[in-house]
mmCIF file of C-alpha atoms in Angstrom:
data_model
loop_
_atom_site.group_PDB
_atom_site.id
_atom_site.type_symbol
_atom_site.label_atom_id
_atom_site.label_comp_id
_atom_site.label_asym_id
_atom_site.label_seq_id
_atom_site.Cartn_x
_atom_site.Cartn_y
_atom_site.Cartn_z
ATOM 1 C CA UNK A 1 100.318 -18.141 153.986
ATOM 2 C CA UNK A 2 97.168 -19.768 155.253
ATOM 3 C CA UNK A 3 93.706 -18.290 155.619
ATOM 4 C CA UNK A 4 92.463 -17.335 159.096
ATOM 5 C CA UNK A 5 90.280 -19.827 160.950
ATOM 6 C CA UNK A 6 86.616 -19.732 160.057
ATOM 7 C CA UNK A 7 83.739 -19.928 162.501
ATOM 8 C CA UNK A 8 81.615 -22.922 161.534
ATOM 9 C CA UNK A 9 78.065 -22.384 160.401
ATOM 10 C CA UNK A 10 78.413 -18.628 159.828
ATOM 11 C CA UNK A 11 76.555 -17.027 156.916
ATOM 12 C CA UNK A 12 76.437 -13.565 155.432
ATOM 13 C CA UNK A 13 73.385 -11.466 156.122
ATOM 14 C CA UNK A 14 71.821 -10.540 152.819
ATOM 15 C CA UNK A 15 74.174 -8.088 151.145
ATOM 16 C CA UNK A 16 76.063 -7.412 154.358
ATOM 17 C CA UNK A 17 79.847 -7.498 154.408
ATOM 18 C CA UNK A 18 79.644 -6.296 158.025
ATOM 19 C CA UNK A 19 78.213 -9.705 158.890
ATOM 20 C CA UNK A 20 81.327 -11.252 157.361
ATOM 21 C CA UNK A 21 83.457 -9.255 159.796
ATOM 22 C CA UNK A 22 81.342 -10.143 162.812
ATOM 23 C CA UNK A 23 81.317 -13.810 161.795
ATOM 24 C CA UNK A 24 85.034 -13.902 162.464
ATOM 25 C CA UNK A 25 86.092 -14.557 158.878
ATOM 26 C CA UNK A 26 87.612 -11.094 158.756
ATOM 27 C CA UNK A 27 87.345 -8.118 161.058
ATOM 28 C CA UNK A 28 87.388 -8.990 164.757
ATOM 29 C CA UNK A 29 89.348 -12.230 164.510
ATOM 30 C CA UNK A 30 91.797 -10.675 162.069
ATOM 31 C CA UNK A 31 92.349 -7.698 164.341
ATOM 32 C CA UNK A 32 92.938 -10.036 167.281
ATOM 33 C CA UNK A 33 95.453 -11.908 165.163
ATOM 34 C CA UNK A 34 97.101 -8.645 164.144
ATOM 35 C CA UNK A 35 97.208 -7.509 167.772
ATOM 36 C CA UNK A 36 99.020 -10.709 168.692
ATOM 37 C CA UNK A 37 101.531 -9.853 165.988
ATOM 38 C CA UNK A 38 102.073 -6.452 167.607
ATOM 39 C CA UNK A 39 100.482 -4.516 164.748
ATOM 40 C CA UNK A 40 98.114 -1.567 165.196
ATOM 41 C CA UNK A 41 94.530 -2.736 164.466
ATOM 42 C CA UNK A 42 93.378 -1.818 160.974
ATOM 43 C CA UNK A 43 89.963 -0.949 162.314
ATOM 44 C CA UNK A 44 91.353 2.229 163.884
ATOM 45 C CA UNK A 45 90.898 5.160 161.499
ATOM 46 C CA UNK A 46 94.351 6.661 162.010
ATOM 47 C CA UNK A 47 97.865 6.184 160.607
ATOM 48 C CA UNK A 48 99.398 2.995 162.023
ATOM 49 C CA UNK A 49 102.684 4.790 162.781
ATOM 50 C CA UNK A 50 106.247 3.915 161.851
ATOM 51 C CA UNK A 51 106.740 1.437 164.690
ATOM 52 C CA UNK A 52 103.718 -0.635 163.677
ATOM 53 C CA UNK A 53 104.513 -0.297 159.971
ATOM 54 C CA UNK A 54 108.021 -1.590 160.631
ATOM 55 C CA UNK A 55 106.571 -4.756 162.160
ATOM 56 C CA UNK A 56 104.138 -5.459 159.325
ATOM 57 C CA UNK A 57 104.350 -8.883 157.715
ATOM 58 C CA UNK A 58 102.977 -9.916 154.335
ATOM 59 C CA UNK A 59 100.213 -11.808 156.124
ATOM 60 C CA UNK A 60 99.396 -8.763 158.249
ATOM 61 C CA UNK A 61 99.060 -6.610 155.142
ATOM 62 C CA UNK A 62 96.817 -9.103 153.380
ATOM 63 C CA UNK A 63 94.574 -9.476 156.423
ATOM 64 C CA UNK A 64 94.454 -5.696 156.764
ATOM 65 C CA UNK A 65 93.397 -5.278 153.132
ATOM 66 C CA UNK A 66 90.380 -7.504 153.698
ATOM 67 C CA UNK A 67 89.365 -5.589 156.810
ATOM 68 C CA UNK A 68 89.551 -2.302 154.895
ATOM 69 C CA UNK A 69 87.539 -3.632 151.949
ATOM 70 C CA UNK A 70 84.850 -4.871 154.328
ATOM 71 C CA UNK A 71 84.717 -1.430 155.924
ATOM 72 C CA UNK A 72 84.259 0.168 152.534
ATOM 73 C CA UNK A 73 81.348 -2.114 151.710
ATOM 74 C CA UNK A 74 79.517 -1.462 154.978
ATOM 75 C CA UNK A 75 80.393 2.036 156.225
ATOM 76 C CA UNK A 76 78.836 4.930 154.235
ATOM 77 C CA UNK A 77 81.130 7.563 155.774
ATOM 78 C CA UNK A 78 84.354 5.707 155.058
ATOM 79 C CA UNK A 79 86.599 6.989 152.241
ATOM 80 C CA UNK A 80 86.914 3.323 151.250
ATOM 81 C CA UNK A 81 83.230 3.415 150.320
ATOM 82 C CA UNK A 82 83.988 5.344 147.121
ATOM 83 C CA UNK A 83 86.813 3.772 145.116
ATOM 84 C CA UNK A 84 87.844 4.712 141.588
ATOM 85 C CA UNK A 85 86.907 2.186 138.898
ATOM 86 C CA UNK A 86 89.179 2.268 135.840
ATOM 87 C CA UNK A 87 88.321 0.748 132.477
ATOM 88 C CA UNK A 88 89.570 0.949 128.878
ATOM 89 C CA UNK A 89 87.374 2.396 126.136
ATOM 90 C CA UNK A 90 87.010 1.029 122.613
ATOM 91 C CA UNK A 91 89.839 3.283 121.436
ATOM 92 C CA UNK A 92 92.240 1.957 124.052
ATOM 93 C CA UNK A 93 92.115 5.093 126.210
ATOM 94 C CA UNK A 94 91.871 4.796 130.009
ATOM 95 C CA UNK A 95 88.657 5.877 131.702
ATOM 96 C CA UNK A 96 88.191 6.359 135.448
ATOM 97 C CA UNK A 97 85.295 7.327 137.681
ATOM 98 C CA UNK A 98 84.270 7.166 141.336
ATOM 99 C CA UNK A 99 81.753 4.467 142.223
ATOM 100 C CA UNK A 100 80.115 3.220 145.414
ATOM 101 C CA UNK A 101 81.283 -0.115 146.784
ATOM 102 C CA UNK A 102 78.136 -2.118 147.530
ATOM 103 C CA UNK A 103 79.427 -5.532 148.569
ATOM 104 C CA UNK A 104 82.658 -7.379 149.314
ATOM 105 C CA UNK A 105 82.886 -11.181 149.296
ATOM 106 C CA UNK A 106 86.375 -12.198 150.520
ATOM 107 C CA UNK A 107 85.882 -15.917 149.911
ATOM 108 C CA UNK A 108 85.200 -15.329 146.208
ATOM 109 C CA UNK A 109 87.448 -12.242 145.926
ATOM 110 C CA UNK A 110 84.546 -10.155 144.647
ATOM 111 C CA UNK A 111 83.486 -6.550 144.796
ATOM 112 C CA UNK A 112 80.090 -5.314 143.619
ATOM 113 C CA UNK A 113 78.928 -1.918 142.449
ATOM 114 C CA UNK A 114 75.795 -0.765 140.629
ATOM 115 C CA UNK A 115 75.432 1.231 137.447
ATOM 116 C CA UNK A 116 73.021 2.293 134.745
ATOM 117 C CA UNK A 117 73.278 -0.368 132.023
ATOM 118 C CA UNK A 118 73.333 2.365 129.367
ATOM 119 C CA UNK A 119 76.515 4.054 130.641
ATOM 120 C CA UNK A 120 79.796 4.147 128.782
ATOM 121 C CA UNK A 121 81.498 2.048 131.463
ATOM 122 C CA UNK A 122 78.963 -0.737 130.977
ATOM 123 C CA UNK A 123 79.678 -0.778 127.238
ATOM 124 C CA UNK A 124 83.422 -0.628 127.869
ATOM 125 C CA UNK A 125 83.302 -3.563 130.265
ATOM 126 C CA UNK A 126 81.112 -5.553 127.900
ATOM 127 C CA UNK A 127 83.787 -5.144 125.225
ATOM 128 C CA UNK A 128 86.780 -5.515 127.557
ATOM 129 C CA UNK A 129 86.126 -6.929 131.044
ATOM 130 C CA UNK A 130 89.572 -6.033 132.393
ATOM 131 C CA UNK A 131 89.312 -3.361 135.094
ATOM 132 C CA UNK A 132 90.954 -1.943 138.213
ATOM 133 C CA UNK A 133 89.714 -0.519 141.508
ATOM 134 C CA UNK A 134 91.757 2.033 143.453
ATOM 135 C CA UNK A 135 91.029 2.826 147.112
ATOM 136 C CA UNK A 136 92.773 5.484 149.184
ATOM 137 C CA UNK A 137 92.175 5.987 152.894
ATOM 138 C CA UNK A 138 93.693 9.330 153.907
ATOM 139 C CA UNK A 139 93.043 8.567 157.580
ATOM 140 C CA UNK A 140 95.251 5.485 157.550
ATOM 141 C CA UNK A 141 97.432 6.729 154.661
ATOM 142 C CA UNK A 142 96.841 3.425 152.913
ATOM 143 C CA UNK A 143 96.204 2.671 149.250
ATOM 144 C CA UNK A 144 94.738 -0.485 147.703
ATOM 145 C CA UNK A 145 94.873 -1.224 143.986
ATOM 146 C CA UNK A 146 93.022 -4.274 142.712
ATOM 147 C CA UNK A 147 92.976 -5.575 139.151
ATOM 148 C CA UNK A 148 90.835 -8.275 137.615
ATOM 149 C CA UNK A 149 87.749 -8.863 135.477
ATOM 150 C CA UNK A 150 84.156 -7.631 135.599
ATOM 151 C CA UNK A 151 80.976 -9.460 134.697
ATOM 152 C CA UNK A 152 77.875 -7.384 133.920
ATOM 153 C CA UNK A 153 74.532 -8.562 135.327
ATOM 154 C CA UNK A 154 71.248 -7.064 134.121
ATOM 155 C CA UNK A 155 68.452 -9.643 133.964
ATOM 156 C CA UNK A 156 69.592 -12.526 136.166
ATOM 157 C CA UNK A 157 69.228 -13.487 139.827
ATOM 158 C CA UNK A 158 72.265 -11.439 140.834
ATOM 159 C CA UNK A 159 70.755 -8.225 139.430
ATOM 160 C CA UNK A 160 67.299 -8.997 140.802
ATOM 161 C CA UNK A 161 68.648 -9.595 144.298
ATOM 162 C CA UNK A 162 70.526 -6.294 144.258
ATOM 163 C CA UNK A 163 67.537 -4.393 142.809
ATOM 164 C CA UNK A 164 65.290 -5.621 145.597
ATOM 165 C CA UNK A 165 67.594 -4.101 148.218
ATOM 166 C CA UNK A 166 67.081 -0.582 146.829
ATOM 167 C CA UNK A 167 64.545 1.866 148.175
ATOM 168 C CA UNK A 168 62.210 3.918 145.927
ATOM 169 C CA UNK A 169 64.535 6.929 145.870
ATOM 170 C CA UNK A 170 67.543 4.841 144.828
ATOM 171 C CA UNK A 171 65.483 3.122 142.165
ATOM 172 C CA UNK A 172 64.591 6.537 140.738
ATOM 173 C CA UNK A 173 68.297 7.131 140.052
ATOM 174 C CA UNK A 174 67.925 4.783 137.085
ATOM 175 C CA UNK A 175 65.007 6.675 135.528
ATOM 176 C CA UNK A 176 66.989 9.199 133.481
ATOM 177 C CA UNK A 177 65.299 9.581 130.119
ATOM 178 C CA UNK A 178 68.602 9.993 128.298
ATOM 179 C CA UNK A 179 71.778 7.947 128.575
ATOM 180 C CA UNK A 180 73.900 9.199 131.512
ATOM 181 C CA UNK A 181 76.654 11.456 130.203
ATOM 182 C CA UNK A 182 74.576 12.741 127.284
ATOM 183 C CA UNK A 183 74.817 16.548 126.741
ATOM 184 C CA UNK A 184 71.750 18.298 128.179
ATOM 185 C CA UNK A 185 70.418 21.876 127.796
ATOM 186 C CA UNK A 186 69.794 22.109 131.552
ATOM 187 C CA UNK A 187 70.735 20.169 134.712
ATOM 188 C CA UNK A 188 67.298 18.551 134.983
ATOM 189 C CA UNK A 189 66.278 18.270 131.344
ATOM 190 C CA UNK A 190 67.135 14.595 131.023
ATOM 191 C CA UNK A 191 66.027 13.517 134.492
ATOM 192 C CA UNK A 192 62.807 11.699 135.309
ATOM 193 C CA UNK A 193 60.445 13.313 137.795
ATOM 194 C CA UNK A 194 59.732 11.768 141.192
ATOM 195 C CA UNK A 195 59.664 8.132 142.183
ATOM 196 C CA UNK A 196 56.958 7.147 139.762
ATOM 197 C CA UNK A 197 54.402 4.356 139.506
ATOM 198 C CA UNK A 198 54.887 0.668 138.827
ATOM 199 C CA UNK A 199 55.456 1.249 135.110
ATOM 200 C CA UNK A 200 58.217 3.748 135.886
ATOM 201 C CA UNK A 201 59.704 1.333 138.380
ATOM 202 C CA UNK A 202 59.850 -1.322 135.662
ATOM 203 C CA UNK A 203 61.536 1.176 133.341
ATOM 204 C CA UNK A 204 64.144 1.918 135.985
ATOM 205 C CA UNK A 205 64.737 -1.793 136.545
ATOM 206 C CA UNK A 206 65.482 -2.222 132.849
ATOM 207 C CA UNK A 207 68.312 0.324 133.192
ATOM 208 C CA UNK A 208 69.823 -1.236 136.325
ATOM 209 C CA UNK A 209 72.989 -3.351 136.251
ATOM 210 C CA UNK A 210 75.347 -4.933 138.757
ATOM 211 C CA UNK A 211 79.090 -4.982 138.099
ATOM 212 C CA UNK A 212 80.737 -7.996 139.754
ATOM 213 C CA UNK A 213 84.500 -7.582 139.902
ATOM 214 C CA UNK A 214 86.759 -10.570 140.648
ATOM 215 C CA UNK A 215 90.307 -9.534 141.467
ATOM 216 C CA UNK A 216 93.476 -11.558 140.907
ATOM 217 C CA UNK A 217 96.023 -8.915 141.948
ATOM 218 C CA UNK A 218 96.094 -6.682 145.008
ATOM 219 C CA UNK A 219 98.768 -4.011 145.478
ATOM 220 C CA UNK A 220 98.805 -2.466 148.972
ATOM 221 C CA UNK A 221 100.799 0.589 150.068
ATOM 222 C CA UNK A 222 101.015 1.895 153.643
ATOM 223 C CA UNK A 223 102.685 5.271 154.189
ATOM 224 C CA UNK A 224 104.433 6.336 157.370
ATOM 225 C CA UNK A 225 106.571 9.329 158.235
ATOM 226 C CA UNK A 226 109.929 7.602 157.683
ATOM 227 C CA UNK A 227 108.878 4.024 156.881
ATOM 228 C CA UNK A 228 106.646 2.794 154.085
ATOM 229 C CA UNK A 229 105.559 -0.708 153.162
ATOM 230 C CA UNK A 230 104.232 -2.035 149.886
ATOM 231 C CA UNK A 231 103.336 -5.564 148.814
ATOM 232 C CA UNK A 232 101.763 -7.353 145.868
ATOM 233 C CA UNK A 233 99.428 -10.329 146.255
ATOM 234 C CA UNK A 234 98.383 -12.525 143.346
ATOM 235 C CA UNK A 235 96.009 -15.397 142.663
ATOM 236 C CA UNK A 236 96.216 -17.901 139.814
ATOM 237 C CA UNK A 237 93.308 -20.078 140.986
ATOM 238 C CA UNK A 238 89.647 -19.326 140.284
ATOM 239 C CA UNK A 239 87.686 -18.465 143.449
ATOM 240 C CA UNK A 240 84.374 -19.815 142.105
ATOM 241 C CA UNK A 241 82.709 -20.877 138.890
ATOM 242 C CA UNK A 242 80.686 -18.427 136.822
ATOM 243 C CA UNK A 243 77.510 -20.189 137.900
ATOM 244 C CA UNK A 244 78.075 -18.933 141.456
ATOM 245 C CA UNK A 245 77.680 -15.288 140.430
ATOM 246 C CA UNK A 246 74.035 -15.177 141.450
ATOM 247 C CA UNK A 247 74.918 -16.017 145.067
ATOM 248 C CA UNK A 248 77.615 -13.403 145.442
ATOM 249 C CA UNK A 249 77.489 -11.831 148.893
ATOM 250 C CA UNK A 250 74.872 -14.159 150.335
ATOM 251 C CA UNK A 251 76.339 -17.284 151.909
ATOM 252 C CA UNK A 252 79.837 -18.256 152.981
ATOM 253 C CA UNK A 253 81.031 -21.307 151.015
ATOM 254 C CA UNK A 254 81.858 -24.518 152.850
ATOM 255 C CA UNK A 255 85.504 -24.239 151.804
ATOM 256 C CA UNK A 256 85.922 -20.690 153.136
ATOM 257 C CA UNK A 257 89.189 -21.700 154.758
ATOM 258 C CA UNK A 258 90.608 -23.296 151.617
ATOM 259 C CA UNK A 259 93.687 -22.057 149.814
ATOM 260 C CA UNK A 260 91.404 -20.277 147.343
ATOM 261 C CA UNK A 261 91.044 -17.435 149.846
ATOM 262 C CA UNK A 262 94.783 -16.997 150.419
ATOM 263 C CA UNK A 263 97.121 -15.443 147.839
ATOM 264 C CA UNK A 264 99.050 -17.866 145.647
ATOM 265 C CA UNK A 265 101.898 -15.372 145.524
ATOM 266 C CA UNK A 266 102.989 -12.569 147.849
ATOM 267 C CA UNK A 267 106.044 -10.357 147.484
ATOM 268 C CA UNK A 268 107.353 -7.133 148.964
ATOM 269 C CA UNK A 269 107.648 -4.215 146.533
ATOM 270 C CA UNK A 270 109.775 -1.101 146.709
ATOM 271 C CA UNK A 271 107.363 1.620 147.927
#
């Protein structure tokens, strides 16, 4: 499979996956391509139907997955906005929790979410960076499962960029006096009061972290009434070097149409 054509000179707006869609890298151009293939546009928040599901190709599924991930990163009301992040604790037990998808960079196969650096998931990912994201869109009856590795950013350019996009109220979310998840005698006992002054803002910044997830496997399932389709996509090539982490979500790379954006392997699975 080859990647869709890229519009020359397009860049991401700061932190905006919606701009990626409008630039033609995914979104509108993908839906036009899917329409030409006779497949119901993924942008419609409804089940595609058995007829459209029956015509799905591996390429159509992969393109659809990118459209859905971009929606999750840019549409607060979408169920794709709140995936489940799964990690493994130090004892080898699975841990899962709902997070908010903040950014999606299709060229580098990256998702971003924010967390308090003192949380258990941050410690788990520091010890074992392997993780998985699960998305389920009940409107389209479609599930996405992505697996890969997470890098934790706390005091670098990546974290600073993300921090500067937050408003005062969101910054206050990182002002809890105790570690999130710590037993508390009352609902508010461990919470900081108000938005605070500059010193409190600095304290909140010290607790803020960005989780950058790079996926190398994507399992997609689409459910119909009588017909279902499931496929697995895999990548063996690295989308970008570690030094590019600080620019995640900002600018489309010059090789956005290279084979790094297309799966190295794609196979149908039994639903």
